[in-house]
PDB file of C-alpha atoms in Angstrom:
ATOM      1  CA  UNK A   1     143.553 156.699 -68.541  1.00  0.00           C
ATOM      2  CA  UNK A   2     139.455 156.195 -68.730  1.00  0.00           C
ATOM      3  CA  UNK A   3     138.397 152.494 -69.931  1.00  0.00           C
ATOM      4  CA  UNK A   4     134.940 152.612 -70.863  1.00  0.00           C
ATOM      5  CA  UNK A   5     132.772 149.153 -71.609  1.00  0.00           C
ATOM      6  CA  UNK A   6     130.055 150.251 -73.696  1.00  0.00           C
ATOM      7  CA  UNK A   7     127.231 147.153 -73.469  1.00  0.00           C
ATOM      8  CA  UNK A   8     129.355 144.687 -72.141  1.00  0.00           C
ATOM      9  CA  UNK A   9     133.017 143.623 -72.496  1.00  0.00           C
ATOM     10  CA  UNK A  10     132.390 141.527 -75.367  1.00  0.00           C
ATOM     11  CA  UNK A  11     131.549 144.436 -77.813  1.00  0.00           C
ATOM     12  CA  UNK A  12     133.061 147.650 -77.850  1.00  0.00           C
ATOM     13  CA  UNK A  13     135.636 149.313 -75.499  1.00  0.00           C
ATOM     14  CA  UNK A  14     136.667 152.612 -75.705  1.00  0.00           C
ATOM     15  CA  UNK A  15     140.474 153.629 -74.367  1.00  0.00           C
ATOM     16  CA  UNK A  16     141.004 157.507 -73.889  1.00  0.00           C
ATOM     17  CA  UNK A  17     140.085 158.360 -77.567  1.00  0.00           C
ATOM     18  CA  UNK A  18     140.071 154.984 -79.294  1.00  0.00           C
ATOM     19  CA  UNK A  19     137.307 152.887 -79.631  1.00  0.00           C
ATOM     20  CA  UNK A  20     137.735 149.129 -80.005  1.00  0.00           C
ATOM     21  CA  UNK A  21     134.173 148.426 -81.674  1.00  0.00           C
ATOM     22  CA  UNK A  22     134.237 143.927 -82.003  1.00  0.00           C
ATOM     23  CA  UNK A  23     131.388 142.951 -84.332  1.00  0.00           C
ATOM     24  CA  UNK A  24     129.449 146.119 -84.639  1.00  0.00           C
ATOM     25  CA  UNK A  25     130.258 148.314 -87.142  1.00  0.00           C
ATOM     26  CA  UNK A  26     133.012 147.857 -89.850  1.00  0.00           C
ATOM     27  CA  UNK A  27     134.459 150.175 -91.984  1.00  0.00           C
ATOM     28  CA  UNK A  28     132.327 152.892 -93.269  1.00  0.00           C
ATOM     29  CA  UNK A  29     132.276 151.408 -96.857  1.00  0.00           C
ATOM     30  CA  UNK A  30     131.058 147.847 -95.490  1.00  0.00           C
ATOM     31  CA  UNK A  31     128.282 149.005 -93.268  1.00  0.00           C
ATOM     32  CA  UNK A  32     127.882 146.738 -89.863  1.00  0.00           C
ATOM     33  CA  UNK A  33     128.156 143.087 -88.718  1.00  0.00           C
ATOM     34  CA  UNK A  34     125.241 140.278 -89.660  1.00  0.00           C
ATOM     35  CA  UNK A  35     122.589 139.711 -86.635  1.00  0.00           C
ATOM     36  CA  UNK A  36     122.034 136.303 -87.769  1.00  0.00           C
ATOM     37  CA  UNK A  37     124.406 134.252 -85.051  1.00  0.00           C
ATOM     38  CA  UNK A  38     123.120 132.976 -81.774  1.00  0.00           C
ATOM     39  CA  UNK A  39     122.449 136.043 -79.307  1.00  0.00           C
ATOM     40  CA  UNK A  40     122.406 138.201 -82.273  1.00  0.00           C
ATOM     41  CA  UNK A  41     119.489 141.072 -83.025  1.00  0.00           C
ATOM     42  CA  UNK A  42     119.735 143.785 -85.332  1.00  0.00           C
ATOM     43  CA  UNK A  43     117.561 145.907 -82.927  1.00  0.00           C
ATOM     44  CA  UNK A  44     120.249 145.617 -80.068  1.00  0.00           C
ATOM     45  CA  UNK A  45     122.872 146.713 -82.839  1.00  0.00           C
ATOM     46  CA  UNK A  46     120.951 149.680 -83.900  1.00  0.00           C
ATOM     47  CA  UNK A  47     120.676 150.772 -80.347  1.00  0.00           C
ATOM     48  CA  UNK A  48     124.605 150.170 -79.507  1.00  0.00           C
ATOM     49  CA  UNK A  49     125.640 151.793 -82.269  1.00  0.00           C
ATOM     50  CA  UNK A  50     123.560 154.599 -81.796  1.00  0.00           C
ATOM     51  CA  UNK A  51     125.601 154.780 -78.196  1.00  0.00           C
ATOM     52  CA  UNK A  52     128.840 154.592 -80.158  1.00  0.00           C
ATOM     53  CA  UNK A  53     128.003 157.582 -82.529  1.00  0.00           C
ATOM     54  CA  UNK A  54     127.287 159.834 -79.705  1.00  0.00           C
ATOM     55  CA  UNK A  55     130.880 159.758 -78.878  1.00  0.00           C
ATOM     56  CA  UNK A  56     132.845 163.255 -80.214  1.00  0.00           C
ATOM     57  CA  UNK A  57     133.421 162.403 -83.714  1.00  0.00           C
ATOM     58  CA  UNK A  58     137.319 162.896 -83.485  1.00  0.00           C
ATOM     59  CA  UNK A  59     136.908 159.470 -81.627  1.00  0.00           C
ATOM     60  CA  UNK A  60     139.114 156.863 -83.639  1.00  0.00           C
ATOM     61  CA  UNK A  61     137.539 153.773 -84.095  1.00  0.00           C
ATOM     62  CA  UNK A  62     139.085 150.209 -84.376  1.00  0.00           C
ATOM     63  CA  UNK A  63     137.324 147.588 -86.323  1.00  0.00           C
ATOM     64  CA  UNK A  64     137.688 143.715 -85.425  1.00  0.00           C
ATOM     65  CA  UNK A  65     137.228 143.287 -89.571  1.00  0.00           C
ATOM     66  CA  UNK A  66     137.996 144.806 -92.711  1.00  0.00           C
ATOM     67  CA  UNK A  67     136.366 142.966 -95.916  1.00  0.00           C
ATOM     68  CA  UNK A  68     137.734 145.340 -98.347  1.00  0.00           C
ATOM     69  CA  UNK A  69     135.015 145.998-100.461  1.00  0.00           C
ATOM     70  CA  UNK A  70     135.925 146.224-104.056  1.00  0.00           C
ATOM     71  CA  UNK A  71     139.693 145.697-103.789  1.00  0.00           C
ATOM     72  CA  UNK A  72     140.451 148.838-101.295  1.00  0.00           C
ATOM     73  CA  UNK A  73     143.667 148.646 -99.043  1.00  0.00           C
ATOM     74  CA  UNK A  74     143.155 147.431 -95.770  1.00  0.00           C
ATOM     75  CA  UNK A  75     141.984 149.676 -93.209  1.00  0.00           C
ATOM     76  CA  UNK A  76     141.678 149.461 -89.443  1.00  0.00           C
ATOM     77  CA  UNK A  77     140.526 152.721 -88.416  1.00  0.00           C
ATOM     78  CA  UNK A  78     137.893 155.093 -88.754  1.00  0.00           C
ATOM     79  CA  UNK A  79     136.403 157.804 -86.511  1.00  0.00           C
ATOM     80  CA  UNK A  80     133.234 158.058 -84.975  1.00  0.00           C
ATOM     81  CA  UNK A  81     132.558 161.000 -87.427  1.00  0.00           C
ATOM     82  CA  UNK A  82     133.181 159.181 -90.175  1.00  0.00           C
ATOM     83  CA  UNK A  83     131.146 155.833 -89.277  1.00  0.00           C
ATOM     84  CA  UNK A  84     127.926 158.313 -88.701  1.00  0.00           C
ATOM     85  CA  UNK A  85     127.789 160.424 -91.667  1.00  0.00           C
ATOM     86  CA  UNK A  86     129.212 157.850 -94.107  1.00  0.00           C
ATOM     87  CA  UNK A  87     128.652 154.345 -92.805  1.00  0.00           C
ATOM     88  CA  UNK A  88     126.422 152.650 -96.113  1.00  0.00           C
ATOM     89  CA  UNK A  89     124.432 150.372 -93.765  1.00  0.00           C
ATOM     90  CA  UNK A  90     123.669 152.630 -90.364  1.00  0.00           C
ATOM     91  CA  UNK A  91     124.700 156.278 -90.705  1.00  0.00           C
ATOM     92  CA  UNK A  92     123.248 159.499 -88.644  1.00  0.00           C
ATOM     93  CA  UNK A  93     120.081 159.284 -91.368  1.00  0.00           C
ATOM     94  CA  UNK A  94     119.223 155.621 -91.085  1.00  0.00           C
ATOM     95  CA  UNK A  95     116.374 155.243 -88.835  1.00  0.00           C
ATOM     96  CA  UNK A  96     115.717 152.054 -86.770  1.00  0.00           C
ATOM     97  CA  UNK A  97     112.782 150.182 -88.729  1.00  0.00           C
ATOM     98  CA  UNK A  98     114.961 151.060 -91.420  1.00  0.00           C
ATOM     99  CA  UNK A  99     117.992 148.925 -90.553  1.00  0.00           C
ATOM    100  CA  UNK A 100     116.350 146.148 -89.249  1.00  0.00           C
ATOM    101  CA  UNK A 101     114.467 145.085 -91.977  1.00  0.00           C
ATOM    102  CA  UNK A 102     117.509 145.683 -94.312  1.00  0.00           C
ATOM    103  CA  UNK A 103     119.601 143.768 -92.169  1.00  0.00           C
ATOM    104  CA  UNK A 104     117.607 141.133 -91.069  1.00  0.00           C
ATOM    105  CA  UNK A 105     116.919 140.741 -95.508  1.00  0.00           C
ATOM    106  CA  UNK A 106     120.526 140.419 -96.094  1.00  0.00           C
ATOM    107  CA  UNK A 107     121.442 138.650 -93.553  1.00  0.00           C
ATOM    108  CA  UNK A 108     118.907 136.260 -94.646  1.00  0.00           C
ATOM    109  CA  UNK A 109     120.662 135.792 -97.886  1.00  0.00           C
ATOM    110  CA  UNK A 110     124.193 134.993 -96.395  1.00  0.00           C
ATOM    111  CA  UNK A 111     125.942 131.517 -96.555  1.00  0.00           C
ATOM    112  CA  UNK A 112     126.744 130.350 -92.753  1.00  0.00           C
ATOM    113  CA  UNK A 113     130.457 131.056 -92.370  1.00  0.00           C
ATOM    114  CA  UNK A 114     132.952 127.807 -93.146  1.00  0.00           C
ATOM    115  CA  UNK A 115     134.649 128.779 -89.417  1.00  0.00           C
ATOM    116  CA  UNK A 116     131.234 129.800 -87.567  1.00  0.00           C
ATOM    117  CA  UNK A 117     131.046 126.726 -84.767  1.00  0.00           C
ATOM    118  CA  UNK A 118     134.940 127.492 -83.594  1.00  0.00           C
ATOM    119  CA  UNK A 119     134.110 131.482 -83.911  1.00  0.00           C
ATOM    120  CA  UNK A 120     131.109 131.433 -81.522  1.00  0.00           C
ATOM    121  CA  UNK A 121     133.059 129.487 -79.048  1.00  0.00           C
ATOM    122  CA  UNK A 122     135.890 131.885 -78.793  1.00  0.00           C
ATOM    123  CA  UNK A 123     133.515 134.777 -79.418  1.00  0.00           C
ATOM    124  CA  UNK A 124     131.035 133.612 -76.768  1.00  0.00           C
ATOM    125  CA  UNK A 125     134.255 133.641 -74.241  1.00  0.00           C
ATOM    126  CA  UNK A 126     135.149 137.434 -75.123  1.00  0.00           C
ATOM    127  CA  UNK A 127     138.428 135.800 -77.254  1.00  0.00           C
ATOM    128  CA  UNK A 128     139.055 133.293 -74.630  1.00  0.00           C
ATOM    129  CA  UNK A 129     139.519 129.872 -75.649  1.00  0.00           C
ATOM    130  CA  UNK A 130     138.038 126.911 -73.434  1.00  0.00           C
ATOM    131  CA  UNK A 131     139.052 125.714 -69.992  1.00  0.00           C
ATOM    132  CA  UNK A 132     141.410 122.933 -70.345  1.00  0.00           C
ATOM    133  CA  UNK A 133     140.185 119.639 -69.881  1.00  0.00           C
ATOM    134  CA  UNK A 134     140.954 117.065 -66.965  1.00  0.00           C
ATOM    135  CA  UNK A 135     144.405 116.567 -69.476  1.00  0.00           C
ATOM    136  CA  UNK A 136     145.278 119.710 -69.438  1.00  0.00           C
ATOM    137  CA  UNK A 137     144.014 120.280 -73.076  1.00  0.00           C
ATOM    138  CA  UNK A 138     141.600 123.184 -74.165  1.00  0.00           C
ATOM    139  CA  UNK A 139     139.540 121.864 -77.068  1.00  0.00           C
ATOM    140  CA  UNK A 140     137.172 123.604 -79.346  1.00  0.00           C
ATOM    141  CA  UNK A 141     133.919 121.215 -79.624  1.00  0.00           C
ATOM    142  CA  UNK A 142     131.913 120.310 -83.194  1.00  0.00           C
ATOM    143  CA  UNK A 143     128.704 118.451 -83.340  1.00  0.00           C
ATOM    144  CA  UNK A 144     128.883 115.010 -85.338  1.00  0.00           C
ATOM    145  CA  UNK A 145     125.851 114.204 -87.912  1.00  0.00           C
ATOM    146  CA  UNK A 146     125.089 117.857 -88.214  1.00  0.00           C
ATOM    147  CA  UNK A 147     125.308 119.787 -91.620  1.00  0.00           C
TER     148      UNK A 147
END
């Protein structure tokens, strides 16, 4: 079976025909993930996604998140059709100039996550958590005196 790493192993990874997508794109009715972390750019997620829709559209595709916008049942999976011609933040008609400056407005608007400082550590380590420490503990790190 073909494993594919599309950007780098910390994003998306496609499996014969399933793609594992991370923090990209979400389910067509959410649109895609906030640029606002460390490392992030809504530039670099225009132009990954753009490598992710030129997959064959019978592609399934696996979010990382599903927010359930207005009540919905959970979903996990979409396909690669779907996420182009229907996804409400970066379809097959969004250009790039486009996305970026709607992105980069909302994101502007969003409260920092309650979790972020233990996300980006695992996230930063592909899922990983931290080396264990000379006692054999693995600990996830927060800044005192900071808001």
């Amino acid at each position: 079976m073909k494993i594919q790493h599309f950007f780098d192993k910390r994003t998306s990874t496609q499996i014969g025909d399933a793609l594992f997508v991370g923090d990209t794109i979400f389910m067509p009715d959410y649109g895609t993930a906030r640029c606002d972390f460390p490392g992030g750019s809504a530039e670099i997620l225009y132009e990954s996604t753009q490598k992710l829709y030129a997959l064959p559209d019978v592609t399934r595709v696996f979010t990382c998140h599903d927010y359930q916008p207005d009540g919905r049942a959970l979903r996990y999976e979409s396909t690669v059709g779907e996420e182009r011609m229907t996804n409400i933040q970066l379809n097959a008609r969004t250009g790039k100039e486009e996305f970026v400056a709607r992105r980069k407005a909302r994101d502007a608007t969003l409260e920092v996550p309650v979790l972020i400082l233990p996300s980006l550590q695992v996230n930063i380590r592909a899922g990983c958590l931290p080396e264990p420490e000379d006692n054999g503990v693995s600990y996830l790190k927060l800044p005192l005196n900071v808001r």
